Amino acid sequence: MARLAGVSRATVSYVLNNTSAVRISEPTRRRVREAARELGYVPHAAARSLRAGHSRMVLMPAPAVPVGPLYSRFLDELQSALGRLDYTVVQYGAVGLQGDEAARAWAELRPVAVLVPGTGLGPQGVAVLKRSGARAVVTLGPERVDGAHALLTDHGAVGHCAAAHLRARGRRRIGVVVPEEPGLEAFSRPRLAGVRRALRGTEAAVTELPLAYTEQAAAELAARWRELGLDAVFAYNDEYAMLLMRALQDEGVRIPEEVAVVGADDLVLGRLLRPRLSTVHIELPSGRDLAELVDRAVRDPGGEPEVRKVLGASLVQRDSS
Amino acid sequence: MARLAGVSRATVSYVLNNTSAVRISEPTRRRVREAARELGYVPHAAARSLRAGHSRMVLMPAPAVPVGPLYSRFLDELQSALGRLDYTVVQYGAVGLQGDEAARAWAELRPVAVLVPGTGLGPQGVAVLKRSGARAVVTLGPERVDGAHALLTDHGAVGHCAAAHLRARGRRRIGVVVPEEPGLEAFSRPRLAGVRRALRGTEAAVTELPLAYTEQAAAELAARWRELGLDAVFAYNDEYAMLLMRALQDEGVRIPEEVAVVGADDLVLGRLLRPRLSTVHIELPSGRDLAELVDRAVRDPGGEPEVRKVLGASLVQRDSS
DNA sequence: TTGAAAGCGTTACCAG
DNA sequence: CTGGTAACGCTTTCAA
């Protein structure tokens, strides 16, 4: 830049980085600062990290599905926690790249750490990222990936929790709503599996209920409700629960007498329904903890990958079950 | 990298970029490709853009507030549209930097375009970005900023639409819910102003109703409802509308006889309430259009800044008003 | 058809 | 204390 400030580039670097190893005269500092402001000088991150051989960028693929308030909060917390640790968090617009191909695209940015929600990253992808200089790869999903740290979000626990509750309440024929919206299978499948697991070896039976998030789809499901002969339903989450409850009530099905309903996510919404919605409260990891994990991993890239279960599920009983 | 592939770096560059200006022998190409795969070679985006003097990165600050399905959809569309135009969309984790300070942080990444939702970027910030090589700066907010293209989202129109409707229905004492959640003022204030504008010069009166998004806050508001003497309320959006409606119904206030309620956002939710919720349907710009605007601006950085109104508001009347 | 070399903006290192 | 120089990985121009 301001070789035009009358000094050398090195001097500029010293001044702007407050390098303490060398001492620059006050007048010089002033000259440099002034010139910087005047020229609207902004350091060039790419050049810096090229020279340094590493960056402070933590890369996350941007979530593809509209994301609830829970995950939003978590993400926010994570970002500010990492920010305080002097990392720059960047969400990479996921443009439908698949798995290891995506990993290569991410690697081009040479992030110091990569945080991958969901599945789709294989051991190969992890290897690519690490070779390209990523000092930490952390997955946030149902299963661990070789070479990466893992935050295991076992959505099975959500279904398990709901099903165990329904069974304890004496319900035996249990429906499970499976959203038809694409992108939600990642959550709905494990939740369904969790229900199955909870009921294995009991006399209770599970019925899958595919459902699109529209009034009409819910009405159609409700119309054939009696012939399904269910006495309980785990509705995937609170929003689908609301959709289904309304349709059932319009159909004259009494809740919870004829059918118990349980949602998930513990949204404010559920408390506003009548009957009040029983739900599975989901506890995500604290953003601060995760930020610290990332920082630790970056500082000690050789360490054993940490694997940690991070999804807490607990039932909140209200009036719908 | 693969000087170890037996060829020169230039050759590698040619092969991997499919440079058509020069012709490389097929065997060489193969050798290079193979070596690249074997070594897990991934080009270094920073080096590339350093050399090229520009990047294909479109930068967006990540929204600070949990964002509804509307905006999510819009963002998704935008990202894939830009992806198809061969841009890389990156969301920068907003770490509470203010205005032009944030602009400097963004400028460090030398994005080719910056897309800024909300206020907080001043003309100075725009200038910094442009000087640092951004060929397009587009704001998405209530007012234009000198030097930047603007997509004007006039949330006043939302309030205006709701208020005009309520007035046409004969309501005269109109409450307006103002969320207490931080970060929402950016939307709630203009919406309130829009209501005021719609009712100016009429005999209708406006009452502000601050409200936190909790059951208790809603109950407290409902408890003193009669003394407020309102015959209509614009509830900020559908979610606050649901919250308030429930509290009012618990209090025995009849909707719409005693008080008409209008929400906004036209969520599925509103159709599930009883009475069905009247709402303001909001039309965001199509992601494709915006992507094209960005692309045009990048190709012709000298052009006049485009200023465009992009927020459509139309009332959907149901049973609550 | 291929190779060599320059240069993008930074910063570490060493000589003045 | 300050300034010159080299090197990070890449693309491009020029020469072989």
XYZ file of C-alpha atoms (C1' of nucleotides) in Angstrom:
674
model
C 0.000 0.000 0.000
C 1.400 3.181 1.250
C 4.875 3.002 0.041
C 3.321 6.307 -0.840
C 3.217 7.173 2.833
C 6.906 7.770 2.508
C 7.954 4.638 4.354
C 8.574 1.054 3.450
C 5.968 -1.641 3.302
C 7.502 -3.404 6.246
C 7.095 -0.340 8.395
C 3.476 -0.178 7.451
C 3.027 -3.759 8.471
C 4.633 -3.110 11.835
C 2.517 -0.115 12.584
C -0.782 -1.613 11.594
C -0.168 -4.850 13.450
C 1.190 -3.151 16.516
C 4.209 -5.414 16.312
C 5.896 -5.112 19.640
C 9.196 -6.676 18.627
C 10.314 -3.542 16.865
C 9.871 0.037 17.827
C 8.745 2.640 15.391
C 8.961 6.316 16.055
C 5.746 8.044 16.935
C 5.836 10.485 14.014
C 6.259 7.637 11.629
C 3.377 5.747 13.152
C 1.204 8.789 12.771
C 2.200 9.276 9.174
C 1.380 5.681 8.395
C -1.954 5.690 10.184
C -2.953 8.885 8.497
C -2.035 7.650 5.085
C -3.932 4.445 5.741
C -7.069 6.289 6.636
C -6.694 8.697 3.786
C -6.268 5.999 1.206
C -8.996 3.914 2.745
C -6.470 1.178 3.117
C -7.717 -2.186 4.262
C -5.346 -5.116 4.664
C -5.752 -7.951 2.223
C -6.791 -11.082 4.093
C -5.870 -13.371 1.240
C -2.352 -12.016 1.006
C -1.969 -12.211 4.719
C -2.999 -15.812 4.997
C -0.992 -16.718 1.952
C 2.080 -15.344 3.573
C 1.260 -16.715 7.013
C 0.435 -20.150 5.710
C -2.778 -20.273 7.686
C -5.881 -18.251 8.419
C -8.236 -17.783 11.322
C -11.254 -18.729 9.295
C -13.717 -21.238 10.617
C -15.854 -22.482 7.801
C -19.374 -23.816 8.103
C -21.553 -24.874 5.247
C -24.747 -22.856 5.457
C -27.653 -25.059 6.446
C -29.839 -25.915 3.480
C -33.153 -26.226 5.301
C -34.929 -23.368 6.994
C -33.662 -23.684 10.466
C -35.621 -23.335 13.677
C -35.069 -20.891 16.501
C -33.160 -23.539 18.479
C -30.482 -24.033 15.918
C -30.433 -20.320 15.161
C -29.652 -19.542 18.758
C -26.985 -22.199 18.871
C -25.365 -20.853 15.738
C -25.439 -17.338 17.015
C -23.834 -18.322 20.275
C -21.197 -20.291 18.443
C -20.362 -17.426 16.175
C -19.889 -14.926 18.912
C -17.922 -17.362 21.041
C -15.574 -18.055 18.154
C -15.444 -14.364 17.449
C -14.232 -13.743 20.963
C -11.500 -16.299 20.376
C -10.508 -14.229 17.380
C -11.743 -16.558 14.697
C -13.686 -15.405 11.707
C -16.753 -17.476 11.113
C -17.825 -17.863 7.552
C -20.819 -19.744 6.237
C -20.272 -21.188 2.844
C -23.335 -21.125 0.629
C -24.073 -24.766 0.026
C -24.796 -24.954 -3.667
C -25.812 -28.557 -3.858
C -22.312 -29.902 -3.971
C -22.111 -33.459 -2.806
C -19.947 -34.790 -0.032
C -16.307 -34.893 -0.894
C -16.762 -32.566 -3.817
C -18.019 -30.023 -1.344
C -15.018 -30.716 0.836
C -12.760 -29.750 -2.027
C -14.618 -26.493 -2.530
C -14.258 -25.710 1.148
C -10.607 -26.625 1.103
C -9.958 -23.964 -1.507
C -10.536 -21.368 1.159
C -7.927 -22.962 3.430
C -9.927 -22.585 6.616
C -8.197 -23.360 9.887
C -11.228 -25.336 10.993
C -14.343 -26.716 9.386
C -17.612 -27.334 11.132
C -19.910 -29.611 9.211
C -23.502 -30.123 10.234
C -25.266 -33.168 8.908
C -24.020 -36.110 6.998
C -22.438 -36.149 3.608
C -18.825 -35.694 4.548
C -16.836 -38.879 4.283
C -13.399 -39.823 5.605
C -12.048 -38.843 2.197
C -13.446 -35.367 2.583
C -11.921 -35.070 6.005
C -8.582 -36.139 4.606
C -8.772 -33.560 1.834
C -9.536 -30.835 4.328
C -6.763 -31.832 6.663
C -4.202 -32.083 3.894
C -5.205 -28.650 2.769
C -4.339 -27.267 6.154
C -7.486 -27.498 8.213
C -6.335 -28.123 11.741
C -9.713 -29.220 12.963
C -12.688 -30.824 11.321
C -15.755 -31.164 13.482
C -18.899 -32.899 12.377
C -22.267 -32.263 13.933
C -24.446 -35.189 13.063
C -25.652 -38.659 13.773
C -22.394 -40.515 13.416
C -18.717 -39.905 13.592
C -16.432 -39.709 10.625
C -12.917 -41.058 10.686
C -10.362 -38.419 11.447
C -12.825 -35.766 12.508
C -14.026 -34.681 15.878
C -17.656 -35.512 16.322
C -20.551 -33.924 18.071
C -23.086 -36.679 17.990
C -26.624 -35.449 17.665
C -28.601 -38.569 18.215
C -32.057 -37.669 17.058
C -33.039 -41.212 17.856
C -33.121 -40.081 21.454
C -35.904 -37.666 20.599
C -38.101 -40.360 19.171
C -37.126 -42.716 21.934
C -38.102 -40.215 24.565
C -41.484 -39.557 22.987
C -42.264 -43.219 22.472
C -41.250 -44.260 25.967
C -43.550 -41.619 27.336
C -46.473 -42.674 25.187
C -45.991 -46.271 26.122
C -45.840 -45.403 29.796
C -49.123 -43.599 29.345
C -50.601 -46.871 28.166
C -50.661 -46.170 24.443
C -50.023 -49.104 22.158
C -50.728 -48.142 18.574
C -48.397 -45.309 17.841
C -48.235 -43.216 14.699
C -45.092 -41.341 13.724
C -45.322 -38.353 11.426
C -42.625 -38.334 8.763
C -42.422 -34.961 6.996
C -42.358 -35.123 3.244
C -40.379 -31.916 2.970
C -37.003 -32.682 1.441
C -34.029 -32.149 3.686
C -35.860 -33.220 6.799
C -35.147 -36.927 6.413
C -31.875 -36.350 8.166
C -33.873 -35.742 11.310
C -37.075 -37.645 10.705
C -35.475 -40.972 9.965
C -33.473 -41.181 13.180
C -36.443 -39.985 15.182
C -38.556 -42.728 13.697
C -35.832 -45.264 14.383
C -35.710 -44.065 17.974
C -39.412 -44.694 18.343
C -38.973 -48.194 16.964
C -36.117 -48.867 19.317
C -38.121 -47.751 22.310
C -40.962 -50.047 21.425
C -39.010 -53.086 20.330
C -39.965 -56.116 22.292
C -43.179 -54.578 23.534
C -46.643 -55.172 22.231
C -46.813 -51.630 20.845
C -46.983 -51.130 17.081
C -45.591 -48.293 14.985
C -47.258 -46.751 11.949
C -45.424 -44.322 9.667
C -47.461 -41.299 8.668
C -45.949 -39.391 5.743
C -47.214 -35.822 5.861
C -46.579 -32.699 3.842
C -46.660 -29.395 5.678
C -49.961 -28.188 4.239
C -53.431 -27.876 5.605
C -54.780 -30.134 2.904
C -52.383 -32.974 3.490
C -53.206 -32.850 7.170
C -56.941 -32.877 6.432
C -56.538 -35.915 4.232
C -54.636 -37.731 6.902
C -57.220 -36.807 9.495
C -60.050 -37.987 7.252
C -58.777 -41.528 7.307
C -57.708 -41.333 10.908
C -60.258 -43.655 12.495
C -59.438 -46.468 10.147
C -55.794 -46.197 11.169
C -56.842 -47.150 14.673
C -54.048 -45.257 16.411
C -54.177 -44.145 20.010
C -51.090 -41.942 19.946
C -48.907 -39.998 17.565
C -45.428 -38.567 17.692
C -45.703 -35.661 15.322
C -42.016 -35.116 14.396
C -41.999 -31.622 15.907
C -44.257 -28.989 17.377
C -45.161 -27.435 14.074
C -46.277 -30.647 12.490
C -48.040 -31.436 15.744
C -49.999 -28.227 15.506
C -50.876 -28.943 11.905
C -52.069 -32.427 12.708
C -53.871 -31.493 15.915
C -55.902 -28.908 14.136
C -56.890 -31.339 11.429
C -57.798 -33.995 13.961
C -59.862 -31.577 16.007
C -61.672 -30.425 12.892
C -62.436 -34.069 12.294
C -63.838 -34.443 15.796
C -61.062 -36.627 17.122
C -60.596 -35.905 20.810
C -57.119 -35.201 22.158
C -55.823 -36.755 24.353
C -58.737 -39.093 25.025
C -58.787 -40.780 21.643
C -55.276 -39.978 20.614
C -52.298 -38.640 22.502
C -50.046 -36.199 20.653
C -46.419 -35.429 21.329
C -44.334 -32.879 19.455
C -40.705 -31.902 19.701
C -38.571 -28.762 20.021
C -40.521 -27.246 22.889
C -41.481 -24.131 20.991
C -43.579 -21.419 22.596
C -46.169 -22.448 20.073
C -46.893 -25.702 21.885
C -47.927 -23.931 25.038
C -50.452 -21.949 23.068
C -52.293 -24.926 21.708
C -55.343 -26.399 23.399
C -54.838 -28.901 24.782
C -51.337 -27.737 25.578
C -48.881 -29.795 23.622
C -46.631 -32.330 25.255
C -43.258 -32.130 23.623
C -39.695 -33.318 23.652
C -37.389 -30.609 24.832
C -34.139 -30.712 22.900
C -30.923 -29.466 24.370
C -28.273 -28.439 21.867
C -24.657 -28.055 22.911
C -23.726 -24.642 24.108
C -22.043 -22.580 21.449
C -19.352 -21.673 23.923
C -18.416 -25.273 24.582
C -18.198 -26.009 20.919
C -16.096 -22.952 20.314
C -13.699 -24.139 22.965
C -13.544 -27.564 21.438
C -12.658 -26.010 18.104
C -10.015 -23.841 19.672
C -8.490 -26.754 21.527
C -8.433 -28.827 18.369
C -6.773 -26.029 16.436
C -4.086 -25.608 19.038
C -3.413 -29.323 19.202
C -4.117 -30.745 15.774
C -2.442 -34.025 16.601
C -4.750 -34.884 19.460
C -7.206 -37.728 19.453
C -10.504 -36.766 17.846
C -13.053 -35.984 20.504
C -16.368 -37.704 20.230
C -19.132 -36.342 22.322
C -22.855 -36.838 22.605
C -24.460 -33.467 22.617
C -28.155 -33.857 22.173
C -30.243 -33.934 25.289
C -33.876 -34.993 24.979
C -36.349 -34.764 27.811
C -40.058 -34.977 27.808
C -42.207 -32.035 28.775
C -45.624 -33.338 29.568
C -48.562 -31.050 29.110
C -52.150 -31.853 28.277
C -52.045 -33.548 24.907
C -50.789 -36.907 26.167
C 2.092 -28.431 -6.153
C 2.822 -30.961 -8.737
C 6.059 -29.801 -10.036
C 6.336 -33.304 -8.771
C 4.021 -34.435 -11.515
C 6.926 -33.970 -13.840
C 5.663 -30.773 -15.410
C 5.776 -27.094 -14.615
C 3.369 -25.186 -12.413
C 2.078 -23.344 -15.426
C 1.085 -26.542 -17.120
C -0.778 -27.570 -14.043
C -2.638 -24.304 -14.010
C -3.591 -24.752 -17.630
C -4.897 -28.218 -17.183
C -6.899 -27.573 -14.065
C -8.439 -24.385 -15.411
C -9.162 -25.844 -18.798
C -7.432 -22.872 -20.354
C -8.436 -22.936 -23.971
C -5.849 -20.494 -25.226
C -3.129 -23.079 -25.100
C -3.216 -26.688 -26.027
C -1.745 -29.314 -23.814
C -1.179 -32.864 -24.947
C -3.635 -35.417 -23.709
C -1.042 -37.587 -21.945
C 0.213 -34.589 -20.047
C -3.277 -33.636 -18.989
C -3.850 -37.101 -17.674
C -0.592 -37.095 -15.800
C -1.445 -33.820 -14.171
C -4.977 -34.809 -13.251
C -3.798 -38.045 -11.782
C -1.099 -36.397 -9.744
C -3.609 -33.857 -8.504
C -5.987 -36.504 -7.296
C -3.227 -38.558 -5.792
C -1.764 -35.691 -3.850
C -5.187 -34.456 -2.836
C -4.281 -31.175 -4.431
C -6.772 -28.360 -4.053
C -6.097 -24.936 -5.541
C -5.550 -22.109 -3.106
C -8.346 -19.590 -3.484
C -6.417 -16.862 -1.704
C -3.430 -17.185 -3.977
C -5.632 -17.216 -7.000
C -7.508 -14.090 -6.117
C -4.338 -12.395 -5.006
C -2.815 -12.939 -8.381
C -5.995 -12.242 -10.304
C -6.729 -9.085 -8.369
C -10.327 -10.079 -7.831
C -12.444 -12.957 -6.628
C -15.863 -14.363 -7.336
C -16.944 -14.082 -3.751
C -20.243 -12.489 -2.883
C -20.280 -11.574 0.749
C -23.329 -11.298 2.936
C -23.302 -10.568 6.614
C -25.171 -13.391 8.331
C -28.473 -12.152 9.698
C -28.344 -11.642 13.448
C -31.949 -12.469 14.258
C -33.514 -15.887 13.848
C -34.942 -15.623 10.436
C -38.326 -16.875 9.288
C -39.086 -19.345 6.532
C -39.738 -16.507 4.093
C -36.318 -15.041 4.322
C -34.760 -18.477 4.476
C -36.338 -19.384 1.190
C -35.239 -16.136 -0.368
C -31.699 -16.634 0.795
C -31.598 -20.159 -0.490
C -32.863 -19.117 -3.870
C -30.351 -16.318 -4.011
C -27.482 -18.574 -3.145
C -28.246 -21.131 -5.772
C -28.913 -18.478 -8.397
C -25.568 -16.855 -7.687
C -23.992 -20.283 -7.623
C -25.248 -20.900 -11.120
C -23.647 -17.635 -12.199
C -20.430 -19.028 -10.793
C -20.209 -16.855 -7.728
C -19.340 -18.175 -4.328
C -21.701 -16.955 -1.667
C -20.249 -16.516 1.742
C -22.030 -15.380 4.869
C -19.836 -13.496 7.231
C -20.549 -14.185 10.861
C -21.690 -10.837 12.165
C -19.791 -10.421 15.404
C -21.430 -7.275 16.570
C -19.232 -4.988 14.538
C -20.821 -1.651 13.892
C -21.465 -0.098 10.550
C -18.366 1.088 8.828
C -16.133 -0.936 11.085
C -17.933 -3.992 9.798
C -17.417 -2.742 6.266
C -13.695 -2.730 6.840
C -13.787 -6.289 8.111
C -15.701 -7.341 5.023
C -13.341 -5.474 2.767
C -10.447 -7.530 4.038
C -11.867 -10.469 2.171
C -11.935 -8.506 -1.081
C -15.324 -9.738 -2.212
C -16.434 -8.889 -5.710
C -19.849 -7.953 -4.371
C -21.384 -7.299 -0.996
C -25.009 -7.792 -0.135
C -26.016 -6.048 3.048
C -29.372 -6.651 4.671
C -30.598 -4.090 7.133
C -29.296 -0.725 8.051
C -25.974 0.121 9.574
C -23.907 0.568 6.463
C -23.190 4.183 5.695
C -21.893 5.875 2.552
C -18.448 5.689 4.116
C -18.715 1.950 4.393
C -19.780 1.713 0.804
C -16.800 3.786 -0.226
C -14.413 1.584 1.714
C -15.823 -1.499 0.078
C -15.640 -0.045 -3.380
C -12.117 1.183 -2.955
C -11.137 -2.256 -1.812
C -12.336 -3.698 -5.057
C -15.972 -4.559 -4.516
C -17.624 -4.008 -7.841
C -21.125 -4.035 -6.449
C -22.602 -3.130 -3.115
C -26.280 -3.877 -2.713
C -28.263 -2.972 0.344
C -31.482 -4.670 1.290
C -33.261 -2.398 3.680
C -35.557 0.500 4.287
C -33.527 3.225 2.634
C -30.871 3.654 0.034
C -27.268 4.419 0.755
C -25.191 6.655 -1.455
C -23.136 4.751 -3.950
C -24.843 1.429 -3.425
C -27.580 -0.310 -5.269
C -30.667 -0.562 -3.163
C -33.419 -3.055 -2.772
C -35.918 -1.131 -0.764
C -37.876 -3.234 1.666
C -40.501 -0.861 2.866
C -41.943 -2.559 5.896
C -44.125 0.461 6.305
C -46.205 -1.025 3.535
C -46.959 -4.020 5.729
C -48.328 -1.890 8.527
C -50.094 0.333 6.063
C -51.802 -2.593 4.458
C -52.987 -3.983 7.754
C -54.212 -0.645 9.038
C -56.045 0.248 5.852
C -57.842 -3.044 6.045
C -58.801 -2.626 9.671
C -60.053 0.845 9.031
C -62.098 -0.333 6.070
C -63.648 -2.899 8.375
C -64.809 -0.064 10.567
C -62.261 -0.327 13.336
C -61.141 2.867 14.945
C -59.035 2.131 18.014
C -56.140 0.146 16.732
C -53.399 -1.483 18.784
C -50.033 -2.312 17.272
C -47.872 -4.993 18.831
C -44.241 -3.988 19.094
C -42.012 -6.954 19.936
C -39.568 -6.408 22.730
C -37.109 -8.884 21.306
C -33.941 -7.048 20.349
C -33.149 -6.986 16.665
C -36.755 -6.796 15.623
C -37.020 -3.015 15.855
C -35.685 -2.836 12.336
C -38.978 -4.304 11.190
C -41.372 -3.312 13.939
C -40.661 0.387 13.801
C -41.378 0.796 10.098
C -44.459 -1.366 10.405
C -45.747 0.823 13.188
C -44.961 3.915 11.167
C -46.875 2.426 8.262
C -49.927 1.981 10.449
C -49.664 5.589 11.592
C -49.358 6.773 8.032
C -52.415 4.832 6.942
C -54.493 6.348 9.707
C -53.223 9.897 9.577
C -56.017 12.330 9.027
C -58.679 9.842 10.049
C -60.453 9.588 13.335
C -58.693 6.308 14.127
C -56.214 6.187 17.001
C -53.099 4.075 17.375
C -51.892 2.460 20.588
C -48.457 0.881 20.863
C -48.417 -2.471 22.612
C -44.928 -3.567 23.632
C -44.909 -7.338 23.994
C -42.277 -9.947 24.774
C -42.646 -13.298 23.094
C -43.715 -15.215 26.191
C -46.965 -16.620 27.402
C -46.780 -14.556 30.542
C -46.243 -11.237 28.824
C -49.193 -11.974 26.603
C -51.348 -12.881 29.573
C -50.474 -9.640 31.289
C -51.353 -7.662 28.221
C -54.622 -9.530 27.869
C -55.481 -8.932 31.521
C -55.591 -5.208 31.016
C -57.122 -5.480 27.588
C -60.582 -4.119 28.320
C -59.233 -0.964 29.844
C -57.259 -0.331 26.679
C -60.543 -0.082 24.819
C -59.198 -1.303 21.483
C -61.301 -2.774 18.738
C -58.467 -4.039 16.550
C -54.849 -5.038 16.711
C -52.084 -5.483 14.212
C -49.917 -8.076 15.877
C -46.584 -7.492 14.101
C -46.583 -10.960 12.607
C -48.408 -14.271 12.687
C -46.467 -15.667 15.586
C -47.126 -12.727 17.853
C -50.691 -12.807 16.625
C -51.068 -16.380 17.753
C -49.546 -15.567 21.100
C -51.876 -12.653 21.643
C -54.973 -14.370 20.305
C -54.540 -17.223 22.695
C -54.123 -14.872 25.633
C -57.160 -12.856 24.590
C -59.290 -15.941 24.131
C -58.240 -17.195 27.540
C -59.399 -13.869 28.867
C -62.744 -14.258 27.180
C -62.235 -11.553 24.602
C -64.106 -12.488 21.442
C -62.326 -12.359 18.099
C -63.264 -10.769 15.789
C -66.406 -9.403 17.410
C -64.699 -7.426 20.145
C -61.324 -7.126 18.569
C -60.088 -7.794 15.066
C -56.621 -9.312 14.735
C -54.258 -9.117 11.779
C -50.868 -10.789 11.577
C -48.195 -10.745 8.932
C -46.034 -13.179 6.961
C -48.854 -15.484 5.922
C -47.440 -18.529 7.638
C -49.227 -21.857 7.512
C -49.701 -21.317 11.213
C -52.295 -18.600 10.659
C -54.576 -20.912 8.783
C -54.546 -23.296 11.690
C -55.800 -20.818 14.228
C -59.457 -20.411 15.086
C -60.677 -18.031 13.976
C -58.397 -18.273 10.981
C -55.959 -15.433 11.076
C -56.110 -12.542 8.652
C -52.610 -11.650 7.661
C -50.431 -9.528 5.449
C -48.809 -11.592 2.786
C -45.297 -10.403 2.128
C -43.612 -10.839 -1.194
C -39.836 -10.824 -1.144
C -37.847 -10.304 -4.327
C -37.021 -13.450 -6.200
C -33.526 -14.679 -5.516
C -32.979 -15.062 -9.240
C -33.740 -11.425 -9.941
C -31.410 -10.286 -7.237
C -28.685 -12.569 -8.469
C -29.036 -11.052 -11.900
C -28.887 -7.566 -10.479
C -25.661 -8.451 -8.719
C -24.208 -9.970 -11.833
C -25.137 -6.966 -13.928
C -23.622 -4.637 -11.370
C -20.415 -6.637 -11.276
C -20.099 -6.561 -15.038
C -20.757 -2.849 -15.213
C -19.412 -1.330 -12.029
C -19.668 2.172 -13.379
C -23.401 2.066 -13.962
C -25.916 4.112 -12.082
C -26.947 2.469 -8.830
C -30.253 0.731 -9.257
C -32.907 1.477 -6.702
C -35.846 -0.820 -6.615
C -38.799 -1.419 -4.351
C -39.001 -5.075 -3.669
C -41.445 -5.665 -0.902
C -44.983 -6.476 -1.869
C -47.624 -6.440 0.825
C -51.159 -7.654 0.295
C -53.852 -8.483 2.730
C -55.201 -11.977 3.092
C -58.499 -11.764 4.858
C -59.637 -14.711 6.857
C -61.873 -14.847 9.907
C -60.068 -12.836 12.550
C -60.906 -9.422 11.148
C 3.692 -27.889 -26.603
C 6.221 -26.756 -22.564
C 9.161 -24.155 -19.221
C 10.847 -19.997 -16.882
C 9.877 -15.872 -14.642
C 7.306 -11.957 -12.948
C 4.222 -10.236 -9.703
C -0.204 -9.935 -6.712
C -0.005 -7.886 -0.885
C 1.879 -9.534 3.247
C 5.188 -10.312 6.752
C 9.729 -12.405 8.669
C 14.291 -11.703 8.605
C 18.609 -9.199 8.202
C 21.455 -5.409 6.927
C 21.927 -0.885 7.228
C 14.953 2.302 14.424
C 14.290 1.658 9.297
C 14.491 -0.296 4.614
C 15.435 -4.012 1.377
C 14.505 -8.709 0.160
C 12.461 -13.079 -0.136
C 8.736 -16.177 -0.032
C 3.722 -17.798 0.351
C 0.673 -20.310 -4.317
C -1.095 -18.968 -8.216
C -1.844 -17.129 -13.223
C -0.092 -15.059 -17.175
C 3.198 -13.506 -20.437
C 7.007 -14.505 -22.978
C 10.620 -17.304 -24.730
C 12.345 -21.788 -26.000
